[in-house]
Short mmCIF file of C-alpha atoms in Angstrom, two decimals:
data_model
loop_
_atom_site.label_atom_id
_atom_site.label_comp_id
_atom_site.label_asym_id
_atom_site.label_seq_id
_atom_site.Cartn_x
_atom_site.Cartn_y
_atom_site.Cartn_z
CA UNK A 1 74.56 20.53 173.54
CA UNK A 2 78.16 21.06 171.76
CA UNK A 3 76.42 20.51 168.49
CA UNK A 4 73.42 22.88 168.79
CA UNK A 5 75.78 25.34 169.87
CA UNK A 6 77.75 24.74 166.43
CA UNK A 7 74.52 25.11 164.39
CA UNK A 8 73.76 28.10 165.71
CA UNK A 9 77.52 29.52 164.93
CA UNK A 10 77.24 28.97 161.27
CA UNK A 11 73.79 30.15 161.23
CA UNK A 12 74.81 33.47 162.20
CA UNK A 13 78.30 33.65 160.16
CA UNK A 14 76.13 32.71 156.53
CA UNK A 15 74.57 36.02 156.10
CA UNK A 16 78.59 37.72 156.20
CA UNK A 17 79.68 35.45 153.99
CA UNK A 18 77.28 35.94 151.48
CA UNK A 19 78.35 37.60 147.43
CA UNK A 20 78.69 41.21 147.00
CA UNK A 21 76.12 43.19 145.68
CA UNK A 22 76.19 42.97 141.92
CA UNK A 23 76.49 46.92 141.56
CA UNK A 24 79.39 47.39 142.60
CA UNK A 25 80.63 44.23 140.55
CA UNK A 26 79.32 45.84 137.82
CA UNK A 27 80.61 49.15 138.55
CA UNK A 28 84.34 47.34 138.98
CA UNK A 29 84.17 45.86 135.82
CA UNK A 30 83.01 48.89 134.13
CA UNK A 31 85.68 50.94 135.51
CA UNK A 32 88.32 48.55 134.13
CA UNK A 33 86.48 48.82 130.73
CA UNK A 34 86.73 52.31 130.82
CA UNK A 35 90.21 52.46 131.36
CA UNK A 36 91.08 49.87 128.61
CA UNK A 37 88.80 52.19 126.67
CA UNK A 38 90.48 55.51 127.62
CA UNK A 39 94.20 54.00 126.85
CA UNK A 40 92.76 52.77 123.88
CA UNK A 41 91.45 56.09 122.65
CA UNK A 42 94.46 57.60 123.53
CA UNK A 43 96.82 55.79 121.26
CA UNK A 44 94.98 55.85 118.95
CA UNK A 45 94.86 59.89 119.11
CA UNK A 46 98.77 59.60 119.44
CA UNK A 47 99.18 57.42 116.24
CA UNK A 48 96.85 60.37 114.41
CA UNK A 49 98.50 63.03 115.73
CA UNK A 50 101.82 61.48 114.44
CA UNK A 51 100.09 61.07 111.09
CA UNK A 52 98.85 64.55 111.26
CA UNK A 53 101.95 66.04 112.34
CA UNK A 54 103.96 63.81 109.54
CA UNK A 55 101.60 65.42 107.11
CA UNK A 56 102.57 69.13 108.33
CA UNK A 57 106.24 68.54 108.21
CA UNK A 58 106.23 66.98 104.83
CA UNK A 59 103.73 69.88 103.97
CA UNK A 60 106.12 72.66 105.40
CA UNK A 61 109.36 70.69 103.59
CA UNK A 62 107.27 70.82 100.48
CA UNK A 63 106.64 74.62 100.93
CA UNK A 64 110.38 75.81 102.03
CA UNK A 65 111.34 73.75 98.62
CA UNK A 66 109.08 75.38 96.56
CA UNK A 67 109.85 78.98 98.26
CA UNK A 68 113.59 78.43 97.36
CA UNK A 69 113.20 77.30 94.09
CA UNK A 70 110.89 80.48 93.43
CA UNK A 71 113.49 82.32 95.64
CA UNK A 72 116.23 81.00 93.11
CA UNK A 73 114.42 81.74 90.04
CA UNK A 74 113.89 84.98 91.15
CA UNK A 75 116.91 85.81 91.88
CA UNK A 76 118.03 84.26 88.43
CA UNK A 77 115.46 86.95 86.58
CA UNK A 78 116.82 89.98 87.82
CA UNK A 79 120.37 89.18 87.81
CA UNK A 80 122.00 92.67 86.44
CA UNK A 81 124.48 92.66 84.26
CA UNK A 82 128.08 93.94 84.91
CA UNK A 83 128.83 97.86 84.68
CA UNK A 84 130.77 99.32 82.15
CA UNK A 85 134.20 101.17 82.96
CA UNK A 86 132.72 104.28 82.72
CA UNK A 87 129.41 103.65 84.54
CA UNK A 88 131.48 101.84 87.17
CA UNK A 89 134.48 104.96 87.48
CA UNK A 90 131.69 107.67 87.90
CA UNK A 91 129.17 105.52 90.04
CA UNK A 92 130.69 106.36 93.63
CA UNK A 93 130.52 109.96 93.45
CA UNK A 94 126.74 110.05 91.82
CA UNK A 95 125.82 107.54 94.86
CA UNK A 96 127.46 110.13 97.32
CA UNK A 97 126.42 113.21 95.81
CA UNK A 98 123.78 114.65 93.12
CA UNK A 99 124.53 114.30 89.47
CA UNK A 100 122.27 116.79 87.52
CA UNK A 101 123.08 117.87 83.61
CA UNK A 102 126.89 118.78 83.81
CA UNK A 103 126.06 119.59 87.51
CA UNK A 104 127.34 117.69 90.44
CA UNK A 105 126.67 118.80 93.76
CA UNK A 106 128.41 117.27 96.86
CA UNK A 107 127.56 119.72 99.67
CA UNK A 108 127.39 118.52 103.33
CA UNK A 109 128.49 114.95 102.68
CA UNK A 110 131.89 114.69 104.77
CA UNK A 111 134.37 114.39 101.86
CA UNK A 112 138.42 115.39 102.52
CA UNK A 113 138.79 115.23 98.89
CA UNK A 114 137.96 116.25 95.72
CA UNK A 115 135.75 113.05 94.12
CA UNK A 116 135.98 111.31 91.02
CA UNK A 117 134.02 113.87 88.73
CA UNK A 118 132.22 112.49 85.48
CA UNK A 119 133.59 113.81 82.09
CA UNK A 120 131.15 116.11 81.26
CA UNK A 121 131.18 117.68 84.15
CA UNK A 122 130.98 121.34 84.22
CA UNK A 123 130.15 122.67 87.87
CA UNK A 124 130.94 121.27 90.86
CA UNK A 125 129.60 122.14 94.17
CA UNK A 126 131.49 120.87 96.94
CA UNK A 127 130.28 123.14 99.97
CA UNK A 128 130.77 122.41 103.44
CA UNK A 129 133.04 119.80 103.27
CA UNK A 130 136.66 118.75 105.32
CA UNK A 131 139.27 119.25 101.81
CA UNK A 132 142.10 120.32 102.95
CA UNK A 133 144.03 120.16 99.80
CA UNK A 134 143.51 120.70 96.29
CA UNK A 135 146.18 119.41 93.75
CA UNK A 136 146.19 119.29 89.73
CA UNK A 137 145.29 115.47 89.77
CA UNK A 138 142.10 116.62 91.56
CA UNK A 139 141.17 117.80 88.43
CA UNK A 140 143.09 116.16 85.26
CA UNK A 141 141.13 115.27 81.89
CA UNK A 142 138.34 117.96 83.68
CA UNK A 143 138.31 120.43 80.23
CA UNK A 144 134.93 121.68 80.55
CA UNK A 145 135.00 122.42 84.21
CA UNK A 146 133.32 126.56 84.34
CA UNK A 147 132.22 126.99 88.17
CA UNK A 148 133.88 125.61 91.31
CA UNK A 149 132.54 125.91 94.91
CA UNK A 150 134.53 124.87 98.05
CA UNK A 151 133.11 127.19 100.22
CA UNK A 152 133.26 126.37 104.01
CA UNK A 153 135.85 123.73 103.89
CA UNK A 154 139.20 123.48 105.69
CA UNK A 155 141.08 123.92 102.65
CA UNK A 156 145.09 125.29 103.73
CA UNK A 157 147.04 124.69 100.56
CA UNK A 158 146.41 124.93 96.53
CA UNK A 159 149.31 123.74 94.41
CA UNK A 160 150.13 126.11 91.65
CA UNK A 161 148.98 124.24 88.66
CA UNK A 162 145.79 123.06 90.24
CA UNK A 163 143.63 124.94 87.82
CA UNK A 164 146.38 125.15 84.94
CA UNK A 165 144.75 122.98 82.58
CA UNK A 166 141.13 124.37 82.99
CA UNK A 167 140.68 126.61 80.23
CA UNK A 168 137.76 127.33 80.90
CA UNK A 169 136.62 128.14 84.65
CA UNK A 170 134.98 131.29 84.82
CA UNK A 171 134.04 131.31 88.23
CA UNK A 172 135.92 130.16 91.44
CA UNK A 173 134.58 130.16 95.11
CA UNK A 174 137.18 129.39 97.78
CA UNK A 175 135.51 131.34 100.56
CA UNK A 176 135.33 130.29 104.04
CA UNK A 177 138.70 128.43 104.44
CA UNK A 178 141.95 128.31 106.18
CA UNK A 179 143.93 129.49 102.61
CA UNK A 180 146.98 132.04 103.42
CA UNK A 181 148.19 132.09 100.37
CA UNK A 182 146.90 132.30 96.41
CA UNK A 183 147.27 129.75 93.81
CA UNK A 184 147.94 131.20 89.56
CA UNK A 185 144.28 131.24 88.66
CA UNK A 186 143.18 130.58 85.36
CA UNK A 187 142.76 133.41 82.63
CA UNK A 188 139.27 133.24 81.97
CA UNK A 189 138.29 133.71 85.70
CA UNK A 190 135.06 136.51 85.82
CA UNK A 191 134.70 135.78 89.70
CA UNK A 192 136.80 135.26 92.05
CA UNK A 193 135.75 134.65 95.44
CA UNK A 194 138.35 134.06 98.52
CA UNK A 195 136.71 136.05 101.49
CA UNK A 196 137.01 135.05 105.36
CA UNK A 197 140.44 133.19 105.20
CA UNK A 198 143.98 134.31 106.29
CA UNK A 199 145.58 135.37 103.11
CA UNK A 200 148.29 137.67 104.09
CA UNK A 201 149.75 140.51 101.43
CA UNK A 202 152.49 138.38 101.08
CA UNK A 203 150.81 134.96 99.57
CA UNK A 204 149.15 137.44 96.71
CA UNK A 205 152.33 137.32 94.06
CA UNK A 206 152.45 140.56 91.84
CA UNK A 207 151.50 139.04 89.35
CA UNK A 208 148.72 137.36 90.13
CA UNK A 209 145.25 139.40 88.60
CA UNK A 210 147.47 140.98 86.24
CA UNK A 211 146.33 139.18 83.19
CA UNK A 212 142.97 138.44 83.82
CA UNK A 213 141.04 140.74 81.56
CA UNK A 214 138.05 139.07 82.29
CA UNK A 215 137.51 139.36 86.06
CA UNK A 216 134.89 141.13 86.93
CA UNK A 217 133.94 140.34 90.71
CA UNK A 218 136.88 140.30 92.93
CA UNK A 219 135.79 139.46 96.94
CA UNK A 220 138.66 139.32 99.56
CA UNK A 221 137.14 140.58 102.39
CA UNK A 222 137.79 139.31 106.13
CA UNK A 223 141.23 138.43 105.72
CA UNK A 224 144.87 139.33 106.64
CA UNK A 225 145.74 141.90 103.30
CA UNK A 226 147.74 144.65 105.22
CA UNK A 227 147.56 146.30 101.36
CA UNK A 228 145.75 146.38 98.55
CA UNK A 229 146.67 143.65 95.72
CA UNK A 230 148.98 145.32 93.18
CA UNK A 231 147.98 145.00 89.79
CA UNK A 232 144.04 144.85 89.61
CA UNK A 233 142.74 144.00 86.08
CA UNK A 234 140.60 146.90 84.34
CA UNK A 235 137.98 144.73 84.05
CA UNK A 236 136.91 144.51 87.90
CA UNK A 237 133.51 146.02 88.08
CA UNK A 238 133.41 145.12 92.18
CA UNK A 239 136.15 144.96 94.52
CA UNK A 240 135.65 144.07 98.14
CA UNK A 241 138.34 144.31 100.59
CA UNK A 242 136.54 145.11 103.76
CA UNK A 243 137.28 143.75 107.38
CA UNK A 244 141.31 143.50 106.36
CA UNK A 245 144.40 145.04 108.14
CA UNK A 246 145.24 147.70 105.15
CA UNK A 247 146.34 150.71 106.50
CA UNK A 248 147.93 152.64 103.35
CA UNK A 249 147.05 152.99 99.83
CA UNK A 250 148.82 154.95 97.09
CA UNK A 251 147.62 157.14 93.65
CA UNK A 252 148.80 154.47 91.85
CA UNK A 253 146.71 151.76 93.81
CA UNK A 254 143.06 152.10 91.71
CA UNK A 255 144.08 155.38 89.55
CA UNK A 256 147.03 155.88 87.77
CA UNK A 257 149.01 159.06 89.02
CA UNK A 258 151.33 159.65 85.81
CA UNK A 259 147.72 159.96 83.69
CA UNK A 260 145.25 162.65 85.29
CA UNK A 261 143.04 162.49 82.36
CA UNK A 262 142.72 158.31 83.39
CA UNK A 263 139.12 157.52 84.61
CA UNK A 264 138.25 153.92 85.34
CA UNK A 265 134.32 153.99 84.56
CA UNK A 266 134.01 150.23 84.71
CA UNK A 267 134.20 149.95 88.52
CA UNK A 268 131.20 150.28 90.52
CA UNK A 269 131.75 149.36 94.22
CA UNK A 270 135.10 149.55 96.34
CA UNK A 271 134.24 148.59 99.49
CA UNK A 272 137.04 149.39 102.55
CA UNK A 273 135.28 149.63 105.68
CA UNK A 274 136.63 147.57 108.44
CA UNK A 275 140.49 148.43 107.67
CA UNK A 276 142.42 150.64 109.54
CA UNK A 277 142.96 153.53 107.83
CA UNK A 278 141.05 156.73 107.17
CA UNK A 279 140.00 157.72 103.27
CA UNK A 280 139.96 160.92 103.64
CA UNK A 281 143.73 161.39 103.89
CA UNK A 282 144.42 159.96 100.15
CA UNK A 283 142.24 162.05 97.95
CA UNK A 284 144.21 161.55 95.21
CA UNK A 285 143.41 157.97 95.21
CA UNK A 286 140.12 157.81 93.92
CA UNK A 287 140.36 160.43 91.47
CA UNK A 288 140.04 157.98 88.75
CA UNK A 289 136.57 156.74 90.03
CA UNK A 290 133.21 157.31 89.29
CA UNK A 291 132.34 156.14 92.66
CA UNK A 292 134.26 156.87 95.94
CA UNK A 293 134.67 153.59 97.84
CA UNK A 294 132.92 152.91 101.07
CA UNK A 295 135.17 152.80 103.98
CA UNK A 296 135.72 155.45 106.88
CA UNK A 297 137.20 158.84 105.94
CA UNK A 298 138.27 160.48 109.15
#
């Protein structure tokens, strides 16, 4: 009885025991496959993305050489050579400003001095600027200088030789400063131009326009002149001394009052409004004149 019992027991525990199905052996063994396969594939992407990026690098190395060796030969080509003295001394100044024929023109450009100024030079321009000062060095060796400008700096002292040596200005603008004084102004001066500063009677020196028989434009309007400057050239054509503090004049001032038979038939325009003091009351003044000069008369 024990053994039939027994044979019955394995009978039913065979079928359990029995192999697993041979797809998913198969499936098993390819999924092992394909990961060997995948780790496979992906060194060997690895090892050609090395080569690949080797390649590049050496590539890139290769170009950054070549770039500075065309980088050096470039730079070998177009070496300039060195200035001379006299480029290099008058180089600065036609960098800052505009050098033009004789002409150099250095207006709005911040300068507190008067800048190196090429030989030849024969006008300068140096408007709207901060000079304060103008001294003889400012322009030494400068023999062909005719015109100067400084209008609308902040210009408060001229020494007296400043324009000494410069034989042959004809025209000098100093308008629109802080001047209270005059400097000895060259000879063969035609304009003179010094209106809106503070130039008091007493910086104008008696001498001063005497002998310049050339001047013909004379403007010192809107400053501090409590008279008229003694000694005016017979060469002035226009005089303006408007917007002053002169309160007197005299015969001898324009006219001469020893000479009745004196006319002065270059002048054209004396311009005195803006002063106080009223025409009217010296007559004898402008007997002289072609012209009476504006101004109030009562």
């Amino acid at each position: 009885m024990k053994t039939v019992h027994s044979t019955l027991l394995l009978l039913l525990l065979v079928p359990l025991t029995q192999p697993a199905p041979q797809t998913q052996l198969d499936s098993h063994i390819n999924y092992e496959y394909g990961t060997d396969h995948l780790e496979e594939t992906k060194f060997s992407q690895d090892y050609e993305d090395k080569q690949l990026h080797g390649k590049n690098t050496k590539e890139k190395e290769t170009m950054i050489i070549s770039d500075e060796k065309s980088l050096q030969l470039q730079k070998d080509e177009v070496v300039p050579s060195l200035p001379t003295k006299k480029e290099n001394d008058e180089m600065p100044t036609c960098l800052l400003c505009v050098c033009l024929s004789g002409s150099v023109y250095c207006e709005e450009v911040d300068i507190d001095a008067v800048p190196p100024l090429p030989k030849e030079s024969a006008y300068l321009y140096a408007r709207f600027n901060k000079i304060k000062k103008l001294t003889a060095k400012d322009f030494a060796d400068m023999p062909n200088l005719r015109r100067l400008d400084f209008t609308g700096n902040l210009i408060e002292d001229i020494e007296d030789s400043t324009f000494s040596k410069l034989t042959l200005l004809e025209e000098l603008t100093l308008a629109e400063n802080q001047l209270v004084r005059l400097p000895v102004l060259p000879l063969k001066l035609t304009l003179f131009n010094a209106k809106y500063n503070k130039i008091k009677s007493k910086g104008i020196k008696a001498n001063t326009f005497k002998k310049l028989n050339k001047l013909s434009f004379l403007y010192l309007d809107h400053n501090d002149l409590e008279s008229v400057p003694p000694n005016l050239p017979e060469s002035l054509r226009v005089i303006h001394l408007q917007f002053n503090s002169i309160s007197s004049i005299t015969d001898d001032t324009f006219c001469k009052a020893n000479d009745t038979r004196y006319i002065r038939d270059r002048i054209e325009e004396i311009r005195l409004e803006g002063n106080p003091i009223a025409l009217g009351k010296h007559p004898n003044s402008f007997i002289c004149l072609k012209r009476l000069p504006i101004g109030s008369y009562f």
